[in-house]
Each structure stands twice: as C-alpha cells, then as structure tokens.
PDB file of C-alpha atoms in Angstrom:
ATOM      1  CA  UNK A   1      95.140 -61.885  20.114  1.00 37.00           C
ATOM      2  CA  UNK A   2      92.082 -60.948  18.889  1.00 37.00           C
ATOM      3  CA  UNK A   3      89.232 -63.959  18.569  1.00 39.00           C
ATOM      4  CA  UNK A   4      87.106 -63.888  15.908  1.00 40.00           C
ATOM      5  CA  UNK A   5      83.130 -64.324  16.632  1.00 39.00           C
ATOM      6  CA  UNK A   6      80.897 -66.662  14.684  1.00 39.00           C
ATOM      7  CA  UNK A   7      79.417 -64.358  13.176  1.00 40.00           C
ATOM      8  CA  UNK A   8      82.477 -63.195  11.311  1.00 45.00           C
ATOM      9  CA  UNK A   9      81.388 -62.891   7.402  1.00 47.00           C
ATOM     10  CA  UNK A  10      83.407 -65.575   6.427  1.00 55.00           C
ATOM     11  CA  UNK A  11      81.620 -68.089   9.173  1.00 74.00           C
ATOM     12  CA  UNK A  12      77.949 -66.889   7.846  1.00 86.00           C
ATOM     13  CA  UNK A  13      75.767 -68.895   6.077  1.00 94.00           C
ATOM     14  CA  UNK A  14      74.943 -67.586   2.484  1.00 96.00           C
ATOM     15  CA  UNK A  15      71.353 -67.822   1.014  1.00 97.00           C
ATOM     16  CA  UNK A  16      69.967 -67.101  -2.953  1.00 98.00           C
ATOM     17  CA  UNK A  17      66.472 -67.069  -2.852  1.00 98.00           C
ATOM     18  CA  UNK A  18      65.599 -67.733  -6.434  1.00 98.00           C
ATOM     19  CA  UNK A  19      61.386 -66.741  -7.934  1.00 98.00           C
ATOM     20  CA  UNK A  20      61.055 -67.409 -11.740  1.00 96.00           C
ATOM     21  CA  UNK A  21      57.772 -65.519 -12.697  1.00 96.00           C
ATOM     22  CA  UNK A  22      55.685 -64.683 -15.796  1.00 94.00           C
ATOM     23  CA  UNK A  23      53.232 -62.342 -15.773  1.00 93.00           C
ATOM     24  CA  UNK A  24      52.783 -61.780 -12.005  1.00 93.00           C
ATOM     25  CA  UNK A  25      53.873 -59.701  -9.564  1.00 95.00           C
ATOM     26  CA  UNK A  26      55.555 -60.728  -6.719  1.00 96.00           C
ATOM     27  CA  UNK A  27      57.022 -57.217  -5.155  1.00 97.00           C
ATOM     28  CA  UNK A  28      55.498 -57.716  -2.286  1.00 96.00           C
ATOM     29  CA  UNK A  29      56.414 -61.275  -1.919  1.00 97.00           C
ATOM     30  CA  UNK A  30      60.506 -60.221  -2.274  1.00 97.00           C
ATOM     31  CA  UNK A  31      59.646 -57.062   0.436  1.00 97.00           C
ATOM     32  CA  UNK A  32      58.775 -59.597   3.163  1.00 97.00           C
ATOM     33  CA  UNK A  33      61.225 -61.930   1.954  1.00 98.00           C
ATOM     34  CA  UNK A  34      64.280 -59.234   2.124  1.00 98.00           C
ATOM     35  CA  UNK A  35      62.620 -58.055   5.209  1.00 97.00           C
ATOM     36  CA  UNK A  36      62.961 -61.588   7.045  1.00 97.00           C
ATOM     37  CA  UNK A  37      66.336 -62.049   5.347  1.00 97.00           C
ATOM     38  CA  UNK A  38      67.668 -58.988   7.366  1.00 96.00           C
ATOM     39  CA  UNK A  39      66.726 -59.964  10.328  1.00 95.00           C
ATOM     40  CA  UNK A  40      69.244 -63.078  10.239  1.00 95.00           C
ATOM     41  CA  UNK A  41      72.542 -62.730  10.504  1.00 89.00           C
ATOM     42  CA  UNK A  42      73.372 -64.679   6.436  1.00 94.00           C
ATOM     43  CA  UNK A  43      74.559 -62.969   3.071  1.00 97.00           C
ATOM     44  CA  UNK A  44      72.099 -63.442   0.416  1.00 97.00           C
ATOM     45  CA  UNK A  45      70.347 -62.294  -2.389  1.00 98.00           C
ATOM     46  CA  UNK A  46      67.141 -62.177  -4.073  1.00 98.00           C
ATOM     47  CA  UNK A  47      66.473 -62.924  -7.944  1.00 98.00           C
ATOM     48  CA  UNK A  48      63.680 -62.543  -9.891  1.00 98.00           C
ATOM     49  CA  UNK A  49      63.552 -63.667 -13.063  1.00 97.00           C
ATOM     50  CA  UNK A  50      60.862 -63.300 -15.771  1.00 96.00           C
ATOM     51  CA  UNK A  51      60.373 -65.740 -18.260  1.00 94.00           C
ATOM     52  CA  UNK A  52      59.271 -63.304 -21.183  1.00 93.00           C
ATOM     53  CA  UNK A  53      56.360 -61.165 -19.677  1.00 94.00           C
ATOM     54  CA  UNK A  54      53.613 -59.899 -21.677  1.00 94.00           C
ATOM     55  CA  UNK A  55      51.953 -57.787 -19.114  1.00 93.00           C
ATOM     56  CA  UNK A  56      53.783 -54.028 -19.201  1.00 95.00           C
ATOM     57  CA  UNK A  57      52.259 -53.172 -15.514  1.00 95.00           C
ATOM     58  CA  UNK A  58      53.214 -56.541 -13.898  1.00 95.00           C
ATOM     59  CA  UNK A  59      56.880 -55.859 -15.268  1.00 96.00           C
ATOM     60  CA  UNK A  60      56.889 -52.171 -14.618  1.00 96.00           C
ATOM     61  CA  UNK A  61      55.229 -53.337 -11.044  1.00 96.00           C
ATOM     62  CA  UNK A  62      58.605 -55.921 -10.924  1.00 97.00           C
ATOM     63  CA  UNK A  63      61.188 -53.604 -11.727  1.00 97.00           C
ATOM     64  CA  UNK A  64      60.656 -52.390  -8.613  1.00 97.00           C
ATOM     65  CA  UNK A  65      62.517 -55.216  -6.661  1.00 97.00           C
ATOM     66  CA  UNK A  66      65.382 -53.950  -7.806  1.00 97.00           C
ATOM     67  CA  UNK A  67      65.334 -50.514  -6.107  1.00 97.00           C
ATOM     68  CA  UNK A  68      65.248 -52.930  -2.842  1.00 97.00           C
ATOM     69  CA  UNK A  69      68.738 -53.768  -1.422  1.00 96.00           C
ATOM     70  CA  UNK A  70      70.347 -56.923  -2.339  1.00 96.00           C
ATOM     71  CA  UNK A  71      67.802 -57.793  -4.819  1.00 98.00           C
ATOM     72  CA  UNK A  72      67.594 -58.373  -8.277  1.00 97.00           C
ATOM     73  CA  UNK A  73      64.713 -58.534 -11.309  1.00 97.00           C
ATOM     74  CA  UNK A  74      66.077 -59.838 -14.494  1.00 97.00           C
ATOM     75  CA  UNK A  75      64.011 -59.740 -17.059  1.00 95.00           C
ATOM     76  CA  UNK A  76      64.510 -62.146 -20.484  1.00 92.00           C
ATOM     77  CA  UNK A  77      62.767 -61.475 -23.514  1.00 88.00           C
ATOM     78  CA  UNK A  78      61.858 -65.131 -24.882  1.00 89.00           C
ATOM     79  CA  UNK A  79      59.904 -67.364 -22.868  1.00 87.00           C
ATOM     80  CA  UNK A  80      61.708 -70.411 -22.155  1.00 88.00           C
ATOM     81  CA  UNK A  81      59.423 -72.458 -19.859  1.00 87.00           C
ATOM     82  CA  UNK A  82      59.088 -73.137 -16.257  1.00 88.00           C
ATOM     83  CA  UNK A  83      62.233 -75.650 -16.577  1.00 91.00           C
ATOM     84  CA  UNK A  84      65.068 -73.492 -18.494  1.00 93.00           C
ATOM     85  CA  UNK A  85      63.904 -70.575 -16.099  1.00 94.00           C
ATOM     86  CA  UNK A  86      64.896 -72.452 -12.825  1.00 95.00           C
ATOM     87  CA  UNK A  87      68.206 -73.724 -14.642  1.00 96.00           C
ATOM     88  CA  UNK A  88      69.231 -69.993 -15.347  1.00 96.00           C
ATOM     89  CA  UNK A  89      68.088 -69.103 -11.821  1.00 97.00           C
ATOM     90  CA  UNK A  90      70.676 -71.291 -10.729  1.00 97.00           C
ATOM     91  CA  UNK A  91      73.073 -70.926 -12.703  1.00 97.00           C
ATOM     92  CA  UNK A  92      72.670 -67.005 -11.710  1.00 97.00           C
ATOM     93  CA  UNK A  93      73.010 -67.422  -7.825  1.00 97.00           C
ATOM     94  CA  UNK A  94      76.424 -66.883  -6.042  1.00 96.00           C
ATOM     95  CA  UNK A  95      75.883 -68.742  -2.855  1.00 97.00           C
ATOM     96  CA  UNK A  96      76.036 -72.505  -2.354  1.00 95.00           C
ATOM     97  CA  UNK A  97      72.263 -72.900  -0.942  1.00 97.00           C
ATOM     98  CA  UNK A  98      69.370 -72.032  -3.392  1.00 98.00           C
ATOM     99  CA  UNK A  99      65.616 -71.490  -1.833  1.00 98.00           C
ATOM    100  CA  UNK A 100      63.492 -71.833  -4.840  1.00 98.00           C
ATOM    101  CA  UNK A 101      60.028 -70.427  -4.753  1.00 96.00           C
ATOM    102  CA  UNK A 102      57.120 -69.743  -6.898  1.00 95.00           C
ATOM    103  CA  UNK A 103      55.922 -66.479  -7.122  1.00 94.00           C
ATOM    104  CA  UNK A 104      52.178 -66.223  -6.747  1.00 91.00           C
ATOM    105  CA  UNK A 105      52.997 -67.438  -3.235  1.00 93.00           C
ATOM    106  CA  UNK A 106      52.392 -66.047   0.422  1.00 94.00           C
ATOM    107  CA  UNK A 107      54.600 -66.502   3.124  1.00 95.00           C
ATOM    108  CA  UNK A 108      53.176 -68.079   6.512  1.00 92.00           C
ATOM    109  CA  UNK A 109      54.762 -65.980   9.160  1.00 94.00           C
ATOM    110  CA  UNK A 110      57.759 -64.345  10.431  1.00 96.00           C
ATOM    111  CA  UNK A 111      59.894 -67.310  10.849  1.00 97.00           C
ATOM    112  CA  UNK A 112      59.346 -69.091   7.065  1.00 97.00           C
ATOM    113  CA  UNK A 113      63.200 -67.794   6.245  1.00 97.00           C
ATOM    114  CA  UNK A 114      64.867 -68.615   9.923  1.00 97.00           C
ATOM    115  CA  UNK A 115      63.185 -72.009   9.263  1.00 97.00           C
ATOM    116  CA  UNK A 116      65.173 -72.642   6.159  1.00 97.00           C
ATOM    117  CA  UNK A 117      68.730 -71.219   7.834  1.00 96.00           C
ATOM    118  CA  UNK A 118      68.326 -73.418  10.256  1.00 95.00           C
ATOM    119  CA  UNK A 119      68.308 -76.589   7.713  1.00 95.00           C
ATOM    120  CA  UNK A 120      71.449 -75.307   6.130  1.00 93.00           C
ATOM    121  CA  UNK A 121      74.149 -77.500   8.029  1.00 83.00           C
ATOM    122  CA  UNK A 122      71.986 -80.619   7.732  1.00 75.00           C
ATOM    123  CA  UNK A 123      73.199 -83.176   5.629  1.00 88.00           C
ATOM    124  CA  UNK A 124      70.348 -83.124   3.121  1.00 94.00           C
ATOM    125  CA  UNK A 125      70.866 -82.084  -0.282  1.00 96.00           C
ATOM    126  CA  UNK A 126      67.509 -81.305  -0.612  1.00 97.00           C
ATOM    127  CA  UNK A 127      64.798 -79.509   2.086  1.00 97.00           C
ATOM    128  CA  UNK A 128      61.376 -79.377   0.647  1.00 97.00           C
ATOM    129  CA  UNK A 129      58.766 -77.193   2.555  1.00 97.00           C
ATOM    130  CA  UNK A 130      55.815 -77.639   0.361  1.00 95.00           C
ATOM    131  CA  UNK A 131      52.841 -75.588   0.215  1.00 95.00           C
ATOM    132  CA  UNK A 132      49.435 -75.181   2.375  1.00 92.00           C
ATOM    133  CA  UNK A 133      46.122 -73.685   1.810  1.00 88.00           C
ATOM    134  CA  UNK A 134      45.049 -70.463   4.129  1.00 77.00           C
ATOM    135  CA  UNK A 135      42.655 -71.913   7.047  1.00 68.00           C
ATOM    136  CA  UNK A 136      40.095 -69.210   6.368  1.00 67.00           C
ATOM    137  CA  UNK A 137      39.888 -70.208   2.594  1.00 67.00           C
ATOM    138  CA  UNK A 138      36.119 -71.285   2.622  1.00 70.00           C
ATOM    139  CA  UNK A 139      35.565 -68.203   0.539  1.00 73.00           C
ATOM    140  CA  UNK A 140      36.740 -70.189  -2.518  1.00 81.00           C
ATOM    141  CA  UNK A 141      34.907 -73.612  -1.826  1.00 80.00           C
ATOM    142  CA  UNK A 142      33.375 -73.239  -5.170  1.00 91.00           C
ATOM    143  CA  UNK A 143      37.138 -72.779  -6.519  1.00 93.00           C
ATOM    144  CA  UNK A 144      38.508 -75.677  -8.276  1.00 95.00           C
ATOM    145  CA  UNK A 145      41.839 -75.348  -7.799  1.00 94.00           C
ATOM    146  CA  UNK A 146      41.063 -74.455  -3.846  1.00 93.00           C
ATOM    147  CA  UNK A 147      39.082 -77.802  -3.765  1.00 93.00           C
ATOM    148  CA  UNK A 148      42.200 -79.865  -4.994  1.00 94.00           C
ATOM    149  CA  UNK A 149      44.461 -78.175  -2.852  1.00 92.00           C
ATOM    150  CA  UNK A 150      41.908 -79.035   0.303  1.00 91.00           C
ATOM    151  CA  UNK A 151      41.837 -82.962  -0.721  1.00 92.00           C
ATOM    152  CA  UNK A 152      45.062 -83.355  -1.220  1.00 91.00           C
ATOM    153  CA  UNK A 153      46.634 -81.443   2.100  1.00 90.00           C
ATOM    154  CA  UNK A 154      46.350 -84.695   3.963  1.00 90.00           C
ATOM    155  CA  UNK A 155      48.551 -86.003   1.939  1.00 90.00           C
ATOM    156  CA  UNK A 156      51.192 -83.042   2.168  1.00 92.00           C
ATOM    157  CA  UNK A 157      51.957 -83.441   5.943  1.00 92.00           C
ATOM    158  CA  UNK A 158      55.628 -83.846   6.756  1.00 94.00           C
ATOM    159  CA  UNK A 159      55.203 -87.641   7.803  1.00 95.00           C
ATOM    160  CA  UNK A 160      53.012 -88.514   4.914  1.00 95.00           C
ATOM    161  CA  UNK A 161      55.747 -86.570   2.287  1.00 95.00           C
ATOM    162  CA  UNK A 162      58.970 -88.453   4.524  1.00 94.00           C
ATOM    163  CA  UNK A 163      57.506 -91.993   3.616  1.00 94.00           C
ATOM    164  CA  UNK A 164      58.012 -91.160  -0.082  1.00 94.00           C
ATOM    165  CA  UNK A 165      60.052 -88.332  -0.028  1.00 95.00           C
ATOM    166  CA  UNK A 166      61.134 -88.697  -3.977  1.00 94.00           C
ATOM    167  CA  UNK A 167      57.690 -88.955  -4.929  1.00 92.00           C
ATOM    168  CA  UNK A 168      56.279 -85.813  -2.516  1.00 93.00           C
ATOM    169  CA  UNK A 169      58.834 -83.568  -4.104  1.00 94.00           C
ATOM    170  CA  UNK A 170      57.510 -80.412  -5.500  1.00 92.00           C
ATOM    171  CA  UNK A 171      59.384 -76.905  -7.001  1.00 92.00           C
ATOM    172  CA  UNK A 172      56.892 -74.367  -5.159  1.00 93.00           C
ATOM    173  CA  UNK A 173      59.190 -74.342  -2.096  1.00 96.00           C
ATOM    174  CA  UNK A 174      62.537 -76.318  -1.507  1.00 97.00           C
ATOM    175  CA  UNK A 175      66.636 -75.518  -0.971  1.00 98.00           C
ATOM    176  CA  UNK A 176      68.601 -77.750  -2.533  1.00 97.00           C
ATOM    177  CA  UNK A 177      72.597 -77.200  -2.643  1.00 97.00           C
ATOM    178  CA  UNK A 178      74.078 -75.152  -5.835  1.00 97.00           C
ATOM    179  CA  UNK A 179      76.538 -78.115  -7.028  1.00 96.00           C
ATOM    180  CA  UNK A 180      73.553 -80.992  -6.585  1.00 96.00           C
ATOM    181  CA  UNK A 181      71.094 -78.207  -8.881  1.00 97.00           C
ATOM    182  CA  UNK A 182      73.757 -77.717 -11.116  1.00 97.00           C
ATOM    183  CA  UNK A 183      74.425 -81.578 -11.715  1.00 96.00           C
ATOM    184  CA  UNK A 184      71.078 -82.555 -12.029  1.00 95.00           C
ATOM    185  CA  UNK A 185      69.151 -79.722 -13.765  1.00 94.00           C
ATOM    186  CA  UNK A 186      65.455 -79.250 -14.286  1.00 93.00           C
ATOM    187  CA  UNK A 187      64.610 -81.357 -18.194  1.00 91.00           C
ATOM    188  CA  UNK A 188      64.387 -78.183 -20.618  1.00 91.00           C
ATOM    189  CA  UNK A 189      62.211 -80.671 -22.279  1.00 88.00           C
ATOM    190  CA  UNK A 190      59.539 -79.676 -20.414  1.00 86.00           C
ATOM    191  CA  UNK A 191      58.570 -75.925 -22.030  1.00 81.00           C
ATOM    192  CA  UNK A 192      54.560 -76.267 -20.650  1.00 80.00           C
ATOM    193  CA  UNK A 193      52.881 -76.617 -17.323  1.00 85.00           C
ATOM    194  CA  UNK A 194      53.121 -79.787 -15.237  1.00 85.00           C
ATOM    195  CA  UNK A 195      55.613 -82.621 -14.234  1.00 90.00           C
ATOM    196  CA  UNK A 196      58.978 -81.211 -14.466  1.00 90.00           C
ATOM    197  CA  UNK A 197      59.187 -81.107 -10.582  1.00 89.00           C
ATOM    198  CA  UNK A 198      58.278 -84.889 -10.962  1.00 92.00           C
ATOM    199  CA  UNK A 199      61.248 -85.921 -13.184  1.00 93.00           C
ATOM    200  CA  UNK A 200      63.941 -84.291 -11.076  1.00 94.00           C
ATOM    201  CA  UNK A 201      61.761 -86.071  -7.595  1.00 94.00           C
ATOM    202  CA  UNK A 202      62.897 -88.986  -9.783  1.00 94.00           C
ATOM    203  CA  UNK A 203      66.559 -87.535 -10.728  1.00 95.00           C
ATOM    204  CA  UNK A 204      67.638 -87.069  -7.046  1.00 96.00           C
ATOM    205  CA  UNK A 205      66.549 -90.434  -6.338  1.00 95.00           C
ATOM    206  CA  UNK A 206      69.082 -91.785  -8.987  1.00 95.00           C
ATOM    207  CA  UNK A 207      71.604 -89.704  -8.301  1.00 95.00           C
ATOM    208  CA  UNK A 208      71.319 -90.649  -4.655  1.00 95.00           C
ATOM    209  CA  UNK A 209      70.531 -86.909  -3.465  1.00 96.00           C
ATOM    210  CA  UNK A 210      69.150 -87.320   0.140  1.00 96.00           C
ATOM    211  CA  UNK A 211      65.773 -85.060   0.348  1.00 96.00           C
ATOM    212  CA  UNK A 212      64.287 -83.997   3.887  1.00 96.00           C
ATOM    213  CA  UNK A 213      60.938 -82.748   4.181  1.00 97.00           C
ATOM    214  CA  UNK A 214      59.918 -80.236   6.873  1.00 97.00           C
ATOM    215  CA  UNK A 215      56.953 -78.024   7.992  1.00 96.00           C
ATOM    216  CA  UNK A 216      57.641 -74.770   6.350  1.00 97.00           C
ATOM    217  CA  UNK A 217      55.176 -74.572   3.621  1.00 96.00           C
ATOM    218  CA  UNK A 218      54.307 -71.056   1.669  1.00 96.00           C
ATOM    219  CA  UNK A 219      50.291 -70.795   1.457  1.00 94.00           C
ATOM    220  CA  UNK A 220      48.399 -70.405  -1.907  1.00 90.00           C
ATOM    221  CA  UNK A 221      47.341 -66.822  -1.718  1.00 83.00           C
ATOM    222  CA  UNK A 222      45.072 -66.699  -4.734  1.00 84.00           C
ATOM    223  CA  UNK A 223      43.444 -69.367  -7.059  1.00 89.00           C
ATOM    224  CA  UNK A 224      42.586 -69.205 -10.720  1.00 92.00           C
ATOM    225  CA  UNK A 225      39.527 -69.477 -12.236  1.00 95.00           C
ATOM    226  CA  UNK A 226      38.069 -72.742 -12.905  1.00 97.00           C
ATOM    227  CA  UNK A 227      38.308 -72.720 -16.368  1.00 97.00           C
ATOM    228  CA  UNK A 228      41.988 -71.641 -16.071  1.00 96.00           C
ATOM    229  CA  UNK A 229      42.936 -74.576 -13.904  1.00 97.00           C
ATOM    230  CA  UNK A 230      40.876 -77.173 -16.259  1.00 98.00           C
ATOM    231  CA  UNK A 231      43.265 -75.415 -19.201  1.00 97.00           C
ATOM    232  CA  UNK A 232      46.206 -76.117 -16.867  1.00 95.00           C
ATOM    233  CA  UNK A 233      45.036 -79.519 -16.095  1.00 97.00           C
ATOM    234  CA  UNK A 234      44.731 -80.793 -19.726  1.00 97.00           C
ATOM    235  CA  UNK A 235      47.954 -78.709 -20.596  1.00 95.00           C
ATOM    236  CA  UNK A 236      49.415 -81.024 -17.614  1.00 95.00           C
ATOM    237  CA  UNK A 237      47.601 -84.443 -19.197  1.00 96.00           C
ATOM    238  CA  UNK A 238      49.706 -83.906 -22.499  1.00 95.00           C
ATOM    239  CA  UNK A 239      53.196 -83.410 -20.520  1.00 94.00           C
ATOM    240  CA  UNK A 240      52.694 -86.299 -18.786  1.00 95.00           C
ATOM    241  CA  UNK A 241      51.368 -88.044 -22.014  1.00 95.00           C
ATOM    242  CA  UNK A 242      54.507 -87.186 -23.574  1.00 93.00           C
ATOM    243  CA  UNK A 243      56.774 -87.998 -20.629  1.00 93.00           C
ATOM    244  CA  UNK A 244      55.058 -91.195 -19.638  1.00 93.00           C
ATOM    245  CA  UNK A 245      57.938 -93.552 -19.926  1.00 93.00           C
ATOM    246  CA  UNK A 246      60.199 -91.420 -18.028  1.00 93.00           C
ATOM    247  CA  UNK A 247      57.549 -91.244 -14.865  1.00 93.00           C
ATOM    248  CA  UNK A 248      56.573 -94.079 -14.475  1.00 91.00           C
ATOM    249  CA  UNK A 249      56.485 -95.315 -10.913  1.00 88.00           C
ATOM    250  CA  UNK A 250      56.139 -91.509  -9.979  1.00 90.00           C
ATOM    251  CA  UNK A 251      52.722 -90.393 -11.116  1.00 92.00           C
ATOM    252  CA  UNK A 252      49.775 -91.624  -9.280  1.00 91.00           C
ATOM    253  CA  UNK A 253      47.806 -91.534 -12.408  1.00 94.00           C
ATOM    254  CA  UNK A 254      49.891 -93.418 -14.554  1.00 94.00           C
ATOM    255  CA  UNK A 255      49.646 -96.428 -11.891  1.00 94.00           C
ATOM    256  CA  UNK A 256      45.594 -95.840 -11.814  1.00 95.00           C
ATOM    257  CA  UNK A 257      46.270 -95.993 -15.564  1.00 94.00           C
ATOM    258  CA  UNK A 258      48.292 -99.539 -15.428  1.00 94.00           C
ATOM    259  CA  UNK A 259      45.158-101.067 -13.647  1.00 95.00           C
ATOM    260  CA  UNK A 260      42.737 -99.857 -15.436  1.00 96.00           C
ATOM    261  CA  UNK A 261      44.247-100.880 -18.771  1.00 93.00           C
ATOM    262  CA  UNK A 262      41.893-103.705 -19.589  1.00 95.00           C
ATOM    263  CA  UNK A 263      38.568-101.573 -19.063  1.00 96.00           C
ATOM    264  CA  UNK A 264      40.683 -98.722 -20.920  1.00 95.00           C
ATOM    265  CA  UNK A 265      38.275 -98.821 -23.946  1.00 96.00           C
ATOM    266  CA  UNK A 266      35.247 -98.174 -21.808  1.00 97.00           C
ATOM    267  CA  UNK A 267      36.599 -94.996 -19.725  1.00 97.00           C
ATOM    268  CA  UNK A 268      37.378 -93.449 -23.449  1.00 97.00           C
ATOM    269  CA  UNK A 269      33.958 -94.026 -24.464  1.00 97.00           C
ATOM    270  CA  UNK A 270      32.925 -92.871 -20.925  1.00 97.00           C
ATOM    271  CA  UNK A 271      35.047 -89.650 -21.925  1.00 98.00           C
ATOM    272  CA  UNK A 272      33.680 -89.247 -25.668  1.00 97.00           C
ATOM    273  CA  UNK A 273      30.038 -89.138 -24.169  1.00 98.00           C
ATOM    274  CA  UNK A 274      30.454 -87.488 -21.071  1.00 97.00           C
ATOM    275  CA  UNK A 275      33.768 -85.478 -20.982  1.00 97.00           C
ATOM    276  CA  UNK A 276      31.970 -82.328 -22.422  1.00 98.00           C
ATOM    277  CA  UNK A 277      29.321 -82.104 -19.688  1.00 98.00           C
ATOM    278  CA  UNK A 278      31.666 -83.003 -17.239  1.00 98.00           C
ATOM    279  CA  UNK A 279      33.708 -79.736 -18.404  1.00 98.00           C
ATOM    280  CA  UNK A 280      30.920 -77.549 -17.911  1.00 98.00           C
ATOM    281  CA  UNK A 281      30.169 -78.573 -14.827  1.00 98.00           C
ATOM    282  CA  UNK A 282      33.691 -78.535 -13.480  1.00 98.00           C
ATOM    283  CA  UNK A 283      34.348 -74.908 -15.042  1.00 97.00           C
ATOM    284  CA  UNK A 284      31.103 -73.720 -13.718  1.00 96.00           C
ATOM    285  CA  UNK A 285      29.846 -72.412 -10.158  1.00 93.00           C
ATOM    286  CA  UNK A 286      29.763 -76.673  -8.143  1.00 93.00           C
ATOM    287  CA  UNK A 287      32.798 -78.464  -9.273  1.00 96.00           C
ATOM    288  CA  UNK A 288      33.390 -81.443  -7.097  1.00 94.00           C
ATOM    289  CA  UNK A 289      36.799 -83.584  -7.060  1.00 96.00           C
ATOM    290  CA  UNK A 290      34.764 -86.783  -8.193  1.00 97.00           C
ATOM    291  CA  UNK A 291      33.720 -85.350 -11.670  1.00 98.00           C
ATOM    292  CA  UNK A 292      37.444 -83.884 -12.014  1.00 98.00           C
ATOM    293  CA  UNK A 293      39.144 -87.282 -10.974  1.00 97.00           C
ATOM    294  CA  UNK A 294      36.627 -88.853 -13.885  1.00 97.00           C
ATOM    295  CA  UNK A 295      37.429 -86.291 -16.285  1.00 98.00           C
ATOM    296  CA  UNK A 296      41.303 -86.244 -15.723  1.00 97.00           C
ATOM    297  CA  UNK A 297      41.756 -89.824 -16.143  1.00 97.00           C
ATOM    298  CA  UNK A 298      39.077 -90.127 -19.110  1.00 97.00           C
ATOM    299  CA  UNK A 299      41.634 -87.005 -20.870  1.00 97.00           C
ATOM    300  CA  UNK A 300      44.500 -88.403 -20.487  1.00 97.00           C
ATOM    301  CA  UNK A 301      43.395 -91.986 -21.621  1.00 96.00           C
ATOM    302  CA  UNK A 302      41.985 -90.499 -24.506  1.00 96.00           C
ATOM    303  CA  UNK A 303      45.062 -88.202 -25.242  1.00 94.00           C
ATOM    304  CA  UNK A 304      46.152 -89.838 -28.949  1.00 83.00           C
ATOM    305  CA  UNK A 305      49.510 -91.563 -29.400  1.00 69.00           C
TER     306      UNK A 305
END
C-alpha cells in the first residue's frame, strides 16, 4: 500500500494573497511575494486589483504581474473605494485563508510569508502583522507622515496591540479566514481614506471573531509629502466625522473629544485663529507631532454638523 506524504496536494495549506491598489505600482512587491510563496510547499495565488487607475504607466507597469505565474492584475474601471475593493478581493480568492496587504508596502525579509503559513492552523480567525518603519529612516525626519509613524511604533508592538487587539486592528497587513471576511465585510460606506479598518476592528469584536497579533509587520517603504498626508488627514477627520456614532469606544480621538467637550468652544476658536498657521508649518520643511495633534483635534471639532 502506498502511504501518502503530508505534503500530498490535498494536505497543503492554500494561501490568496490579496493587494487592492490605485495608482501605484507594486510589481515588485508581487515578484518577492511569488518568490517567497515558492519556496513553501502551499497553493496560492496572487491578486491585484486596481480600483480605477488614472496613471497609464503605473497600470501598464501592473499588467506585468500577470506575465508572473500564479498571479493575477485585475483591473476595474470605476473607482469604488478602499472598502468595496477589499470586498471584491475577497470575494475573488479561491482559497480559505486571505493575506491582505497594501500595496505601497515593503516586505521585511525572507521569512514575512513562512511567518504567515505558519499561523494558518491556529485557531484565530484573524492574524494581524501590522506595519513598521525602516530603522535607517532618519532621512525623512522632516517627513510628516515618517514622524507619526515613529511616535506611534511604541504603541504597535505585539504586547501593546494583544491588550486591545480589536482596537490595534489595521488592513495594511492581516489573514483573516475567507468565510469570517465574507460574513463580515469591509462598510462600502466608507468610499474615502480613513477608518474603515476601524469599523470591522469593531465588527469582529461583535461577531466574536478571535484576532491574534504577531511580529510580522511589512515596513513603510516611501512616505508622501507633507501636504499630501495633511490632505489625507482632514480627508480622514470627515470619515470619522461622519462615522462617529458607529466608533465610538474605538477612536482615540473621539474619547479625547468626550473630555474635552466642555472647553470644546475654545479649541474651535483656538482652530479659527491658529489652524491656518499651524498648516503651514506642518506642510512645510519642521513639522512636529505637537502642532499636528493641535491641529487634528481643532479640525475635527470644527468639522460642521
């Protein structure tokens, strides 16, 4: 009688590794990705899907991916947001564990897929990963977005993300079973940048999804202008605006917010005198987390009903 090994196809663990993108390229990113892949001993795939690219060489530079084996770049001509794009992604994906990533990320060695295959038996519904900054990044201390990043990566240790692992949930990096993603999509609600990896934090807590947190983070390999991320921010200050009542208990500054409500007059005037020059300085060549705490709260409290 012949015996069949564990490593018989049916006995392999299965792996879609899902990137939604718009308007950057990520070939490179799904090279080292399939090259990793190969090396373990799992089916899987690779899909990229754009959300309605405007930029003809970032697509033509994305159409690439699919000349590489067992990879895919789906393109879709309407942009639906960072929320419906995830939800197709998943509904797209054959196997039973999804790896979501974003796309303008880098991976942080050789073992960031092996990490993840080793997580698939565990009882979690839900492995998050996270994200780091480089260690050499000093080139960008004048960088905005690199400055954030730096203040908050205490925070984003495994033990710190395990004590509120609903909370510390975030979409740049996680696998999370097919059937829990299907049951408890991303909010299409949520068409522009922020808080839609929030809500669903919140969702799997409900639903009673059980979320594990480990060290595999992928590293920020490139940072946006400061005026870009201020845009972002204040584009994020509306979605939460909007969604307020939904994330409550799950957004840090909508507790700051709760306190502060009796003095809430004064940080609006604070922000109607001040907010302007605190722009300038924070989209300029010194921005420093102080002035952008001030001028994210005084936005959002000043953000019209």
């Amino acid at each position: 009688m012949t015996m069949l090994s564990h490593t018989d196809k049916h006995d392999k663990k299965q792996l879609s590794i899902l990137i939604p993108t718009y308007n950057d390229a990520c070939y490179n990113l799904v090279e080292e990705l399939h090259r990793q892949a190969c090396e373990e001993d799992i089916d899987y795939e690779i899909i990229v899907a754009d959300d309605g690219s405007t930029d003809e060489n970032t697509i033509q530079t994305n159409a690439r991916i699919n000349n590489i084996p067992q990879c895919s770049y789906i393109t879709r001509n309407e942009n639906r947001g960072r929320a419906a794009i995830r939800n197709f992604l998943a509904k797209t994906a054959r196997y039973d564990q999804l790896l979501f990533m974003d796309c303008d990320m880098a991976l942080p060695d050789n073992l960031f897929i092996s990490r993840y295959i080793n997580e698939i038996n565990d009882e979690a519904d839900v492995i998050d990963g996270h994200t780091c900054i480089h260690t050499d990044d000093e080139t960008w201390g004048r960088n905005l977005r690199y400055i954030t990043e730096r203040a908050a990566a205490p925070m984003h240790s495994v033990e710190m993300r395990q004590k509120t692992p609903y909370q510390s949930f975030a979409t740049a990096n996680f696998m999370i079973r097919r059937e829990t993603m299907l049951a408890h999509p991303f909010d299409e609600r949520f068409r522009f940048y922020g808080y839609e990896d929030v809500l669903l934090g919140k969702e799997l807590y409900l639903c009673g999804a059980q979320i594990k947190h480990i060290d595999n983070p992928v590293l920020f390999k490139d940072y946006e202008p400061n005026g870009s991320f201020v845009a972002k921010t204040e584009e994020a200050m509306h979605t939460l605006h909007r969604f307020k009542i939904e994330l409550q208990g799950y957004s840090r500054l909508l507790t700051l917010e709760n306190k502060l409500r009796n003095i809430a007059p004064a940080i609006r005037l604070w922000h109607m005198l001040f907010g302007k020059a605190e722009r300038r300085i924070l989209t300029g060549s010194s921005p420093n987390m102080t002035i952008f705490n001030l001028y994210r709260l005084g936005y959002y409290m000043s953000i019209k009903e």
